[in-house]
Amino acid sequence: MSIWWSLHLRREAASVSLARRLLLGTMETAGVDPDISFDLSVALSEACANAVEHGGGGGVPDETEAYHVTAYLDGDRCRIEVTDSGPGFPPATVARRRPALAEHGRGLHLIAELSDHVRFRNRPGRGAVVSFDKMLKWRDDALLKAS
């Protein structure tokens, strides 16, 4: 079983909860274990909040600028990507598998802790991408359980 969706969202606070609710609804419908769904929804919220706050050209949220969220549920894995058009991640963040815990960047650390694999990368002149994935567990009554 595979499900995927992609969103083009304005850089405004309300978009964070919209993306989170869509992910939670998709996972509930598919029959994903609620604990896994919760972890991924928190990680997604952090990634979206970073895109809203830092993902534009001037560093200040601008409602005309957008960011993108894509989620893939494929077999027993969920992969999520959040792409923005901001200045990108600091070089030290991109170079590490897990970001260092600092005053700023706690959301990135949380994303790394809640997922099985995370990657922070820059697209020179076009923004940043955070992608993370997690193995799925299924409820006993899941209708769309991976086979």
mmCIF file of C-alpha atoms in Angstrom:
data_model
loop_
_atom_site.group_PDB
_atom_site.id
_atom_site.type_symbol
_atom_site.label_atom_id
_atom_site.label_comp_id
_atom_site.label_asym_id
_atom_site.label_seq_id
_atom_site.Cartn_x
_atom_site.Cartn_y
_atom_site.Cartn_z
ATOM 1 C CA MET A 1 0.000 0.000 0.000
ATOM 2 C CA SER A 2 1.258 3.452 -0.896
ATOM 3 C CA ILE A 3 -0.231 6.851 -0.153
ATOM 4 C CA TRP A 4 1.343 10.209 -0.909
ATOM 5 C CA TRP A 5 0.267 13.815 -0.850
ATOM 6 C CA SER A 6 1.897 17.173 -1.405
ATOM 7 C CA LEU A 7 0.962 20.622 -0.122
ATOM 8 C CA HIS A 8 1.926 24.101 -1.262
ATOM 9 C CA LEU A 9 1.460 26.259 1.856
ATOM 10 C CA ARG A 10 1.730 29.930 2.714
ATOM 11 C CA ARG A 11 4.352 30.873 5.263
ATOM 12 C CA GLU A 12 1.864 31.609 8.013
ATOM 13 C CA ALA A 13 1.276 29.967 11.387
ATOM 14 C CA ALA A 14 -2.086 28.402 10.447
ATOM 15 C CA SER A 15 -0.401 26.277 7.784
ATOM 16 C CA VAL A 16 1.490 24.291 10.436
ATOM 17 C CA SER A 17 -1.652 22.858 12.032
ATOM 18 C CA LEU A 18 -3.186 22.216 8.594
ATOM 19 C CA ALA A 19 -0.228 20.030 7.552
ATOM 20 C CA ARG A 20 -0.222 18.258 10.924
ATOM 21 C CA ARG A 21 -3.962 17.490 10.763
ATOM 22 C CA LEU A 22 -3.689 16.136 7.225
ATOM 23 C CA LEU A 23 -0.847 13.841 8.258
ATOM 24 C CA LEU A 24 -2.691 12.612 11.355
ATOM 25 C CA GLY A 25 -5.866 11.990 9.348
ATOM 26 C CA THR A 26 -3.991 10.079 6.672
ATOM 27 C CA MET A 27 -2.262 7.901 9.236
ATOM 28 C CA GLU A 28 -5.432 7.242 11.211
ATOM 29 C CA THR A 29 -7.268 6.237 8.041
ATOM 30 C CA ALA A 30 -4.401 3.960 6.986
ATOM 31 C CA GLY A 31 -4.328 2.335 10.433
ATOM 32 C CA VAL A 32 -0.921 3.499 11.651
ATOM 33 C CA ASP A 33 -0.199 3.066 15.356
ATOM 34 C CA PRO A 34 -1.152 6.306 17.198
ATOM 35 C CA ASP A 35 2.252 6.631 18.912
ATOM 36 C CA ILE A 36 4.068 6.571 15.559
ATOM 37 C CA SER A 37 1.548 9.019 14.115
ATOM 38 C CA PHE A 38 2.064 11.379 17.044
ATOM 39 C CA ASP A 39 5.874 11.309 16.735
ATOM 40 C CA LEU A 40 5.718 12.061 13.020
ATOM 41 C CA SER A 41 3.150 14.808 13.497
ATOM 42 C CA VAL A 42 5.340 16.569 16.075
ATOM 43 C CA ALA A 43 8.376 16.283 13.776
ATOM 44 C CA LEU A 44 6.310 17.649 10.872
ATOM 45 C CA SER A 45 5.069 20.544 13.016
ATOM 46 C CA GLU A 46 8.654 21.469 13.895
ATOM 47 C CA ALA A 47 9.769 21.313 10.268
ATOM 48 C CA CYS A 48 6.820 23.439 9.137
ATOM 49 C CA ALA A 49 7.336 25.966 11.949
ATOM 50 C CA ASN A 50 10.970 26.335 10.847
ATOM 51 C CA ALA A 51 9.856 26.890 7.246
ATOM 52 C CA VAL A 52 7.364 29.537 8.365
ATOM 53 C CA GLU A 53 9.916 31.337 10.539
ATOM 54 C CA HIS A 54 13.116 30.962 8.514
ATOM 55 C CA GLY A 55 12.083 29.790 5.044
ATOM 56 C CA GLY A 56 11.803 33.059 3.166
ATOM 57 C CA GLY A 57 14.169 35.408 1.496
ATOM 58 C CA GLY A 58 14.131 38.112 4.164
ATOM 59 C CA GLY A 59 13.930 36.019 7.320
ATOM 60 C CA VAL A 60 10.532 37.483 8.267
ATOM 61 C CA PRO A 61 7.416 35.457 7.441
ATOM 62 C CA ASP A 62 5.770 36.772 4.309
ATOM 63 C CA GLU A 63 2.339 35.417 3.458
ATOM 64 C CA THR A 64 3.081 35.573 -0.264
ATOM 65 C CA GLU A 65 6.007 33.170 0.081
ATOM 66 C CA ALA A 66 5.303 29.467 0.236
ATOM 67 C CA TYR A 67 6.843 26.226 1.368
ATOM 68 C CA HIS A 68 6.101 22.638 0.383
ATOM 69 C CA VAL A 69 5.311 19.502 2.348
ATOM 70 C CA THR A 70 5.264 16.042 0.799
ATOM 71 C CA ALA A 71 4.440 12.869 2.702
ATOM 72 C CA TYR A 72 4.891 9.320 1.438
ATOM 73 C CA LEU A 73 3.502 6.257 3.189
ATOM 74 C CA ASP A 74 5.059 3.407 1.292
ATOM 75 C CA GLY A 75 4.870 -0.092 2.743
ATOM 76 C CA ASP A 76 6.135 0.048 6.301
ATOM 77 C CA ARG A 77 7.844 3.449 6.047
ATOM 78 C CA CYS A 78 6.728 7.060 6.094
ATOM 79 C CA ARG A 79 8.948 9.731 4.559
ATOM 80 C CA ILE A 80 8.239 13.434 4.912
ATOM 81 C CA GLU A 81 9.961 16.322 3.136
ATOM 82 C CA VAL A 82 9.583 20.018 3.898
ATOM 83 C CA THR A 83 11.104 22.410 1.362
ATOM 84 C CA ASP A 84 11.378 26.184 1.688
ATOM 85 C CA SER A 85 12.943 29.085 -0.209
ATOM 86 C CA GLY A 86 14.988 30.529 2.644
ATOM 87 C CA PRO A 87 18.717 31.014 3.114
ATOM 88 C CA GLY A 88 19.295 27.367 4.027
ATOM 89 C CA PHE A 89 20.766 25.563 6.991
ATOM 90 C CA PRO A 90 24.085 26.518 8.572
ATOM 91 C CA PRO A 91 26.934 24.368 7.203
ATOM 92 C CA ALA A 92 27.385 22.602 10.565
ATOM 93 C CA THR A 93 23.755 21.412 10.481
ATOM 94 C CA VAL A 94 24.036 20.011 6.957
ATOM 95 C CA ALA A 95 27.301 18.222 7.776
ATOM 96 C CA ARG A 96 25.908 16.280 10.740
ATOM 97 C CA ARG A 97 23.487 13.384 10.839
ATOM 98 C CA ARG A 98 22.024 14.732 14.084
ATOM 99 C CA PRO A 99 22.114 18.488 14.742
ATOM 100 C CA ALA A 100 23.879 19.779 17.832
ATOM 101 C CA LEU A 101 21.555 21.029 20.552
ATOM 102 C CA ALA A 102 21.902 24.787 20.772
ATOM 103 C CA GLU A 103 19.789 27.760 21.806
ATOM 104 C CA HIS A 104 18.386 27.846 18.289
ATOM 105 C CA GLY A 105 17.806 24.623 16.390
ATOM 106 C CA ARG A 106 15.983 22.696 19.093
ATOM 107 C CA GLY A 107 13.249 21.895 16.596
ATOM 108 C CA LEU A 108 15.798 20.267 14.299
ATOM 109 C CA HIS A 109 17.088 18.207 17.211
ATOM 110 C CA LEU A 110 13.520 17.126 18.029
ATOM 111 C CA ILE A 111 12.908 16.092 14.405
ATOM 112 C CA ALA A 112 16.049 13.955 14.539
ATOM 113 C CA GLU A 113 15.028 12.329 17.836
ATOM 114 C CA LEU A 114 11.489 11.485 16.669
ATOM 115 C CA SER A 115 12.493 9.959 13.348
ATOM 116 C CA ASP A 116 14.600 6.973 12.309
ATOM 117 C CA HIS A 117 16.566 8.902 9.707
ATOM 118 C CA VAL A 118 16.858 12.620 9.002
ATOM 119 C CA ARG A 119 18.667 14.670 6.401
ATOM 120 C CA PHE A 120 19.138 18.432 6.277
ATOM 121 C CA ARG A 121 20.299 19.793 2.951
ATOM 122 C CA ASN A 122 20.550 23.063 1.111
ATOM 123 C CA ARG A 123 19.584 23.832 -2.436
ATOM 124 C CA PRO A 124 21.966 26.713 -3.248
ATOM 125 C CA GLY A 125 19.982 29.801 -4.111
ATOM 126 C CA ARG A 126 16.666 27.949 -3.729
ATOM 127 C CA GLY A 127 16.267 27.137 -0.033
ATOM 128 C CA ALA A 128 16.483 24.204 2.330
ATOM 129 C CA VAL A 129 15.031 20.707 2.561
ATOM 130 C CA VAL A 130 14.518 18.627 5.668
ATOM 131 C CA SER A 131 13.536 15.023 5.001
ATOM 132 C CA PHE A 132 12.873 12.434 7.657
ATOM 133 C CA ASP A 133 11.417 8.981 7.803
ATOM 134 C CA LYS A 134 10.197 6.451 10.305
ATOM 135 C CA MET A 135 9.232 2.801 10.216
ATOM 136 C CA LEU A 136 5.483 2.359 10.652
ATOM 137 C CA LYS A 137 3.682 0.119 13.084
ATOM 138 C CA TRP A 138 0.082 -0.789 12.442
ATOM 139 C CA ARG A 139 -3.027 -1.065 14.591
ATOM 140 C CA ASP A 140 -4.475 -4.571 14.775
ATOM 141 C CA ASP A 141 -7.641 -3.359 13.007
ATOM 142 C CA ALA A 142 -5.802 -1.494 10.208
ATOM 143 C CA LEU A 143 -7.674 -1.720 6.918
ATOM 144 C CA LEU A 144 -4.789 -0.517 4.762
ATOM 145 C CA LYS A 145 -1.976 -2.420 6.514
ATOM 146 C CA ALA A 146 1.108 -2.940 4.394
ATOM 147 C CA SER A 147 1.503 -6.491 3.168
#
